[in-house]
Amino acid sequence: MIVKFVKCHGSGNDFPLIDARDIVLDDAGWARVARALADRAGDVGGDGLLLLTPCDDENIFGMRMFNPDGSEAETCLNGLRCTARLGFEVTGTDAGQVRLKQSAAQARAVAPIAAGVTTIETKVGPVSLVPGDVGLTGGAAPFVDAPIPGLPSDRAFTAVAMPNPHLVAFVDAVDEGELVTLGDWCEAGPALIPARANVSFVELRETGHAPALFVRTYERGVGLTDSCGSAMAASTLAAARTGRIGWGVETRVFNRGGMVRATAAVGDIVTIAGNATFEWDGEIEVDPATGAVGALRILGRREEEVAAWDAMLAGL
């Protein structure tokens, strides 16, 4: 089949995004499409595949996200902003509830975080700190800034389901080798957390009225990544839960891909405002039965959007 898509990114987390509202394809087929299109060795590449899916009685549209390995994520907040933008454009709306795999989120278009940078705000929660919801097979009480028995690390973690599982540790300085070692262990699906988990090391870089976090994440199904939206949200919540930032205080959250503005509210609800940048439009033939792809055709480039994002990064 020939699919049209938008190559987009949220905070540097990049994806092909397909309007799949009228496409009938089973999960195995979408998994093969995701592995083909998100392959960094291919013509498109990405941190996964985003799908805009139809509305229902409670949601103005839906989103699905498949990782590069073909697994489906419960959510992807950087991808949600991009998907919501496309959904708003094709439905003529600017706010509403979006269906995710196992939950829903509120999304709306808001004022740009920088000149020319299309910005979407998402609100998720209440999220869960119940160990079973995070996928941990041990422990009854939430792990909040505490060691997790059975994890091959002595660090204190906060375990939170966004609803995808996150383990967040605050560090003085990120050690990528340590992060990758722990991420690889979780990626193997050990008995402690058989569905795997996203692991983040977080630096608190500023405090007071203008706090800032720097987040480095090993993403489930992806590996070490420059950006993970749900990890930024989980880190913001963990910072509030542990008293490192205040509840209701807007926080700048950085990663190697860019920056978002995040707020954690009492009741474990997290709001994030960040970019939803469309880079170019394309179409490609892909066989869902085999994952074979044909030649890529670029239909148009969004050069002004790319330039606006680059200007924002230069000013950080």
CSV table of C-alpha atoms in Angstrom, one decimal:
chain,number,residue,atom,x,y,z
A,1,MET,CA,0.0,0.0,0.0
A,2,ILE,CA,1.1,3.6,-0.5
A,3,VAL,CA,1.0,5.7,2.6
A,4,LYS,CA,1.3,9.4,3.0
A,5,PHE,CA,2.8,10.7,6.1
A,6,VAL,CA,4.3,13.8,7.8
A,7,LYS,CA,7.8,13.6,9.2
A,8,CYS,CA,7.5,15.4,12.5
A,9,HIS,CA,9.2,15.8,15.9
A,10,GLY,CA,8.4,16.8,19.4
A,11,SER,CA,11.5,18.0,21.3
A,12,GLY,CA,13.7,16.2,18.8
A,13,ASN,CA,11.8,12.9,19.2
A,14,ASP,CA,11.1,12.3,15.5
A,15,PHE,CA,8.5,10.1,13.8
A,16,PRO,CA,6.6,9.4,10.6
A,17,LEU,CA,3.0,10.3,11.3
A,18,ILE,CA,0.2,8.7,9.3
A,19,ASP,CA,-3.5,9.7,9.2
A,20,ALA,CA,-4.7,6.2,9.7
A,21,ARG,CA,-8.4,6.9,10.3
A,22,ASP,CA,-9.4,5.2,7.1
A,23,ILE,CA,-6.8,2.5,6.9
A,24,VAL,CA,-7.7,-1.0,8.0
A,25,LEU,CA,-4.7,-3.0,9.1
A,26,ASP,CA,-4.1,-5.4,12.0
A,27,ASP,CA,-1.6,-4.9,14.8
A,28,ALA,CA,1.0,-7.2,13.2
A,29,GLY,CA,0.8,-5.3,10.0
A,30,TRP,CA,1.3,-2.0,11.7
A,31,ALA,CA,4.2,-3.5,13.6
A,32,ARG,CA,5.9,-4.4,10.3
A,33,VAL,CA,5.2,-0.9,8.9
A,34,ALA,CA,6.7,0.6,12.0
A,35,ARG,CA,9.9,-1.5,11.8
A,36,ALA,CA,10.2,-0.6,8.1
A,37,LEU,CA,9.6,3.2,8.4
A,38,ALA,CA,11.3,3.8,11.7
A,39,ASP,CA,14.5,2.0,10.6
A,40,ARG,CA,17.3,4.5,10.8
A,41,ALA,CA,19.1,2.7,8.0
A,42,GLY,CA,16.1,3.4,5.7
A,43,ASP,CA,14.9,6.5,3.9
A,44,VAL,CA,12.5,7.7,6.6
A,45,GLY,CA,13.8,6.7,10.0
A,46,GLY,CA,12.4,7.7,13.4
A,47,ASP,CA,11.9,6.9,17.0
A,48,GLY,CA,8.8,5.1,16.1
A,49,LEU,CA,5.6,5.3,14.1
A,50,LEU,CA,2.6,7.5,15.0
A,51,LEU,CA,-0.9,6.9,13.9
A,52,LEU,CA,-3.9,9.3,14.0
A,53,THR,CA,-6.9,7.0,14.6
A,54,PRO,CA,-10.7,7.7,14.5
A,55,CYS,CA,-12.8,9.4,17.0
A,56,ASP,CA,-15.3,7.7,19.4
A,57,ASP,CA,-18.0,8.8,21.7
A,58,GLU,CA,-15.6,10.3,24.3
A,59,ASN,CA,-12.5,11.3,22.2
A,60,ILE,CA,-12.2,13.7,19.2
A,61,PHE,CA,-9.6,11.3,17.8
A,62,GLY,CA,-7.0,8.7,18.9
A,63,MET,CA,-3.3,8.0,18.8
A,64,ARG,CA,-1.3,4.8,18.5
A,65,MET,CA,2.5,4.7,18.7
A,66,PHE,CA,4.6,1.8,17.6
A,67,ASN,CA,8.3,1.6,18.7
A,68,PRO,CA,11.0,0.9,16.1
A,69,ASP,CA,11.0,-2.8,17.3
A,70,GLY,CA,7.3,-3.1,16.4
A,71,SER,CA,6.1,-3.1,20.0
A,72,GLU,CA,3.2,-0.7,20.9
A,73,ALA,CA,3.7,1.9,23.6
A,74,GLU,CA,1.0,2.9,26.0
A,75,THR,CA,1.7,6.5,25.3
A,76,CYS,CA,4.3,8.9,23.9
A,77,LEU,CA,3.8,12.5,24.9
A,78,ASN,CA,6.2,14.0,22.3
A,79,GLY,CA,4.3,12.0,19.7
A,80,LEU,CA,1.0,13.0,21.2
A,81,ARG,CA,1.6,16.7,20.6
A,82,CYS,CA,2.4,16.0,16.9
A,83,THR,CA,-0.6,13.7,16.5
A,84,ALA,CA,-2.9,16.2,18.2
A,85,ARG,CA,-1.7,18.9,15.9
A,86,LEU,CA,-2.6,16.8,12.8
A,87,GLY,CA,-5.9,15.8,14.4
A,88,PHE,CA,-6.8,19.4,15.0
A,89,GLU,CA,-5.9,20.3,11.5
A,90,VAL,CA,-8.0,17.6,9.8
A,91,THR,CA,-11.0,18.0,12.2
A,92,GLY,CA,-11.0,21.8,12.4
A,93,THR,CA,-10.7,21.8,16.2
A,94,ASP,CA,-8.1,23.1,18.6
A,95,ALA,CA,-8.7,21.2,21.8
A,96,GLY,CA,-10.2,17.9,23.1
A,97,GLN,CA,-9.6,14.6,24.6
A,98,VAL,CA,-7.4,12.1,22.8
A,99,ARG,CA,-7.7,8.3,23.1
A,100,LEU,CA,-4.4,6.5,23.9
A,101,LYS,CA,-3.8,2.8,24.1
A,102,GLN,CA,-4.9,2.3,27.7
A,103,SER,CA,-6.0,5.8,28.7
A,104,ALA,CA,-6.8,9.3,27.4
A,105,ALA,CA,-5.2,12.7,27.5
A,106,GLN,CA,-6.3,16.3,27.1
A,107,ALA,CA,-4.7,18.3,24.3
A,108,ARG,CA,-5.0,21.9,23.1
A,109,ALA,CA,-3.2,24.4,20.9
A,110,VAL,CA,-1.5,27.1,22.9
A,111,ALA,CA,0.7,30.1,22.4
A,112,PRO,CA,4.1,29.3,20.9
A,113,ILE,CA,7.0,28.5,23.3
A,114,ALA,CA,9.2,30.4,20.7
A,115,ALA,CA,8.5,32.5,17.6
A,116,GLY,CA,7.2,30.3,14.8
A,117,VAL,CA,7.2,27.1,16.9
A,118,THR,CA,3.7,25.4,16.8
A,119,THR,CA,3.0,24.4,20.4
A,120,ILE,CA,0.6,21.9,21.8
A,121,GLU,CA,-0.2,21.5,25.5
A,122,THR,CA,-1.1,18.0,26.8
A,123,LYS,CA,-2.4,17.1,30.2
A,124,VAL,CA,-2.2,13.5,31.5
A,125,GLY,CA,-3.3,12.0,34.8
A,126,PRO,CA,-3.9,11.2,37.5
A,127,VAL,CA,-1.0,8.9,36.9
A,128,SER,CA,-0.2,5.9,39.1
A,129,LEU,CA,2.7,5.1,41.5
A,130,VAL,CA,1.3,1.6,42.3
A,131,PRO,CA,4.2,-0.8,41.7
A,132,GLY,CA,1.9,-3.2,39.8
A,133,ASP,CA,0.8,-0.5,37.5
A,134,VAL,CA,4.4,0.3,36.7
A,135,GLY,CA,4.9,-3.4,35.9
A,136,LEU,CA,7.0,-4.2,39.0
A,137,THR,CA,6.4,-7.7,40.4
A,138,GLY,CA,7.7,-6.8,43.8
A,139,GLY,CA,6.6,-4.2,46.4
A,140,ALA,CA,3.2,-3.1,47.6
A,141,ALA,CA,3.9,0.5,48.5
A,142,PRO,CA,5.0,3.1,45.9
A,143,PHE,CA,8.7,3.6,45.4
A,144,VAL,CA,9.3,7.3,45.8
A,145,ASP,CA,13.0,8.3,45.9
A,146,ALA,CA,13.8,4.8,47.3
A,147,PRO,CA,15.9,1.8,46.2
A,148,ILE,CA,14.0,-0.9,44.4
A,149,PRO,CA,14.9,-4.4,45.7
A,150,GLY,CA,16.1,-6.6,42.9
A,151,LEU,CA,17.1,-3.8,40.6
A,152,PRO,CA,20.9,-3.9,39.9
A,153,SER,CA,21.4,-0.4,41.1
A,154,ASP,CA,21.8,1.2,44.6
A,155,ARG,CA,20.3,4.5,43.4
A,156,ALA,CA,17.0,5.8,44.8
A,157,PHE,CA,14.2,5.7,42.1
A,158,THR,CA,10.7,6.9,41.8
A,159,ALA,CA,8.6,4.4,39.8
A,160,VAL,CA,5.6,5.9,37.9
A,161,ALA,CA,3.2,4.7,35.3
A,162,MET,CA,2.4,7.5,32.8
A,163,PRO,CA,0.7,4.9,32.0
A,164,ASN,CA,3.9,3.5,30.3
A,165,PRO,CA,6.4,2.5,33.0
A,166,HIS,CA,9.2,4.8,34.2
A,167,LEU,CA,12.0,4.5,36.7
A,168,VAL,CA,13.4,7.9,37.5
A,169,ALA,CA,16.6,8.6,39.5
A,170,PHE,CA,18.0,12.0,40.4
A,171,VAL,CA,21.8,12.3,39.9
A,172,ASP,CA,24.4,14.9,40.3
A,173,ALA,CA,25.6,14.2,36.8
A,174,VAL,CA,24.4,11.7,34.2
A,175,ASP,CA,26.6,8.7,33.6
A,176,GLU,CA,25.5,7.4,30.3
A,177,GLY,CA,27.4,4.1,30.6
A,178,GLU,CA,25.6,3.4,33.9
A,179,LEU,CA,22.2,4.4,32.4
A,180,VAL,CA,22.7,2.1,29.3
A,181,THR,CA,23.8,-0.8,31.5
A,182,LEU,CA,20.6,-0.5,33.6
A,183,GLY,CA,18.5,0.1,30.6
A,184,ASP,CA,19.8,-3.0,28.9
A,185,TRP,CA,19.0,-5.0,32.0
A,186,CYS,CA,15.4,-3.7,32.0
A,187,GLU,CA,15.1,-4.2,28.3
A,188,ALA,CA,15.7,-7.9,28.7
A,189,GLY,CA,12.4,-8.3,30.5
A,190,PRO,CA,13.6,-9.6,33.8
A,191,ALA,CA,11.3,-11.2,36.4
A,192,LEU,CA,11.2,-7.9,38.4
A,193,ILE,CA,9.7,-6.0,35.5
A,194,PRO,CA,8.9,-8.4,32.7
A,195,ALA,CA,7.2,-5.8,30.4
A,196,ARG,CA,10.4,-3.7,30.6
A,197,ALA,CA,10.6,0.0,31.6
A,198,ASN,CA,11.9,3.4,30.6
A,199,VAL,CA,14.8,4.5,32.8
A,200,SER,CA,15.8,8.1,33.3
A,201,PHE,CA,18.6,9.8,35.1
A,202,VAL,CA,17.7,13.4,35.9
A,203,GLU,CA,19.8,16.4,36.9
A,204,LEU,CA,18.2,19.3,38.9
A,205,ARG,CA,19.9,22.2,37.3
A,206,GLU,CA,18.1,25.2,38.7
A,207,THR,CA,15.8,25.7,41.7
A,208,GLY,CA,13.5,28.4,43.1
A,209,HIS,CA,11.0,30.3,41.0
A,210,ALA,CA,12.5,29.0,37.7
A,211,PRO,CA,13.5,25.4,38.2
A,212,ALA,CA,15.0,23.3,35.4
A,213,LEU,CA,15.6,19.6,34.9
A,214,PHE,CA,17.8,17.8,32.4
A,215,VAL,CA,16.6,14.3,31.5
A,216,ARG,CA,18.5,11.5,29.9
A,217,THR,CA,16.5,8.4,29.1
A,218,TYR,CA,16.9,4.8,28.0
A,219,GLU,CA,13.6,4.3,26.3
A,220,ARG,CA,11.9,0.9,26.2
A,221,GLY,CA,12.0,-0.5,22.7
A,222,VAL,CA,14.3,2.2,21.5
A,223,GLY,CA,17.4,2.4,23.6
A,224,LEU,CA,19.3,5.6,24.6
A,225,THR,CA,17.3,8.4,23.1
A,226,ASP,CA,17.7,12.2,22.8
A,227,SER,CA,14.1,12.8,23.8
A,228,CYS,CA,11.2,11.0,25.5
A,229,GLY,CA,8.1,13.1,26.3
A,230,SER,CA,6.6,10.7,28.9
A,231,ALA,CA,10.0,10.6,30.6
A,232,MET,CA,10.1,14.4,30.9
A,233,ALA,CA,6.6,14.2,32.4
A,234,ALA,CA,7.5,11.4,34.8
A,235,SER,CA,10.6,13.3,35.8
A,236,THR,CA,8.6,16.4,36.5
A,237,LEU,CA,6.2,14.4,38.7
A,238,ALA,CA,9.0,12.7,40.5
A,239,ALA,CA,10.7,16.1,41.2
A,240,ALA,CA,7.5,17.4,42.7
A,241,ARG,CA,6.8,14.2,44.7
A,242,THR,CA,10.3,14.4,46.2
A,243,GLY,CA,10.2,18.1,47.0
A,244,ARG,CA,12.8,19.1,44.4
A,245,ILE,CA,10.3,21.4,42.7
A,246,GLY,CA,7.0,22.8,43.9
A,247,TRP,CA,3.6,21.6,42.9
A,248,GLY,CA,2.1,23.9,40.3
A,249,VAL,CA,5.4,25.5,39.5
A,250,GLU,CA,6.2,25.7,35.8
A,251,THR,CA,9.5,23.9,35.1
A,252,ARG,CA,11.7,24.0,32.1
A,253,VAL,CA,12.6,20.4,31.2
A,254,PHE,CA,15.6,19.9,28.9
A,255,ASN,CA,17.0,16.9,27.0
A,256,ARG,CA,19.3,16.6,24.1
A,257,GLY,CA,16.4,17.1,21.7
A,258,GLY,CA,15.1,20.4,23.1
A,259,MET,CA,12.9,21.8,25.8
A,260,VAL,CA,9.3,21.8,27.1
A,261,ARG,CA,7.5,23.6,29.9
A,262,ALA,CA,6.0,21.3,32.4
A,263,THR,CA,3.9,21.5,35.6
A,264,ALA,CA,3.0,18.8,38.1
A,265,ALA,CA,-0.2,19.4,40.0
A,266,VAL,CA,-1.4,17.9,43.2
A,267,GLY,CA,-3.3,14.8,42.4
A,268,ASP,CA,-0.5,13.5,40.2
A,269,ILE,CA,-1.5,15.3,37.0
A,270,VAL,CA,1.2,16.6,34.6
A,271,THR,CA,0.8,19.3,32.0
A,272,ILE,CA,3.4,19.7,29.2
A,273,ALA,CA,3.6,22.4,26.6
A,274,GLY,CA,6.1,21.8,23.8
A,275,ASN,CA,6.6,21.9,20.1
A,276,ALA,CA,4.9,19.9,17.4
A,277,THR,CA,7.1,20.6,14.4
A,278,PHE,CA,6.3,19.3,10.9
A,279,GLU,CA,9.5,18.9,8.9
A,280,TRP,CA,8.4,17.5,5.6
A,281,ASP,CA,5.6,15.5,3.9
A,282,GLY,CA,6.2,12.3,2.0
A,283,GLU,CA,4.7,9.1,0.6
A,284,ILE,CA,6.1,5.6,0.3
A,285,GLU,CA,5.0,2.2,-0.7
A,286,VAL,CA,5.2,-0.4,2.1
A,287,ASP,CA,4.0,-4.0,2.1
A,288,PRO,CA,2.4,-4.7,5.5
A,289,ALA,CA,2.7,-8.4,5.0
A,290,THR,CA,6.5,-8.4,4.6
A,291,GLY,CA,7.7,-4.9,5.7
A,292,ALA,CA,9.2,-4.3,2.3
A,293,VAL,CA,9.4,-0.7,1.2
A,294,GLY,CA,9.6,1.1,-2.1
A,295,ALA,CA,11.1,4.4,-3.1
A,296,LEU,CA,10.4,7.5,-0.9
A,297,ARG,CA,8.8,10.5,-2.5
A,298,ILE,CA,9.1,13.8,-0.7
A,299,LEU,CA,6.0,15.9,-1.4
A,300,GLY,CA,7.0,19.1,0.3
A,301,ARG,CA,9.3,20.6,3.0
A,302,ARG,CA,8.3,22.8,5.9
A,303,GLU,CA,11.4,24.9,5.9
A,304,GLU,CA,10.1,27.8,8.0
A,305,GLU,CA,9.1,25.5,10.8
A,306,VAL,CA,12.5,23.8,10.8
A,307,ALA,CA,14.2,27.2,10.8
A,308,ALA,CA,12.0,28.4,13.7
A,309,TRP,CA,12.9,25.3,15.8
A,310,ASP,CA,16.6,25.6,15.0
A,311,ALA,CA,16.5,29.3,16.1
A,312,MET,CA,14.9,28.3,19.4
A,313,LEU,CA,17.5,25.6,20.1
A,314,ALA,CA,20.3,28.2,19.3
A,315,GLY,CA,18.8,30.5,22.0
A,316,LEU,CA,18.7,27.9,24.8
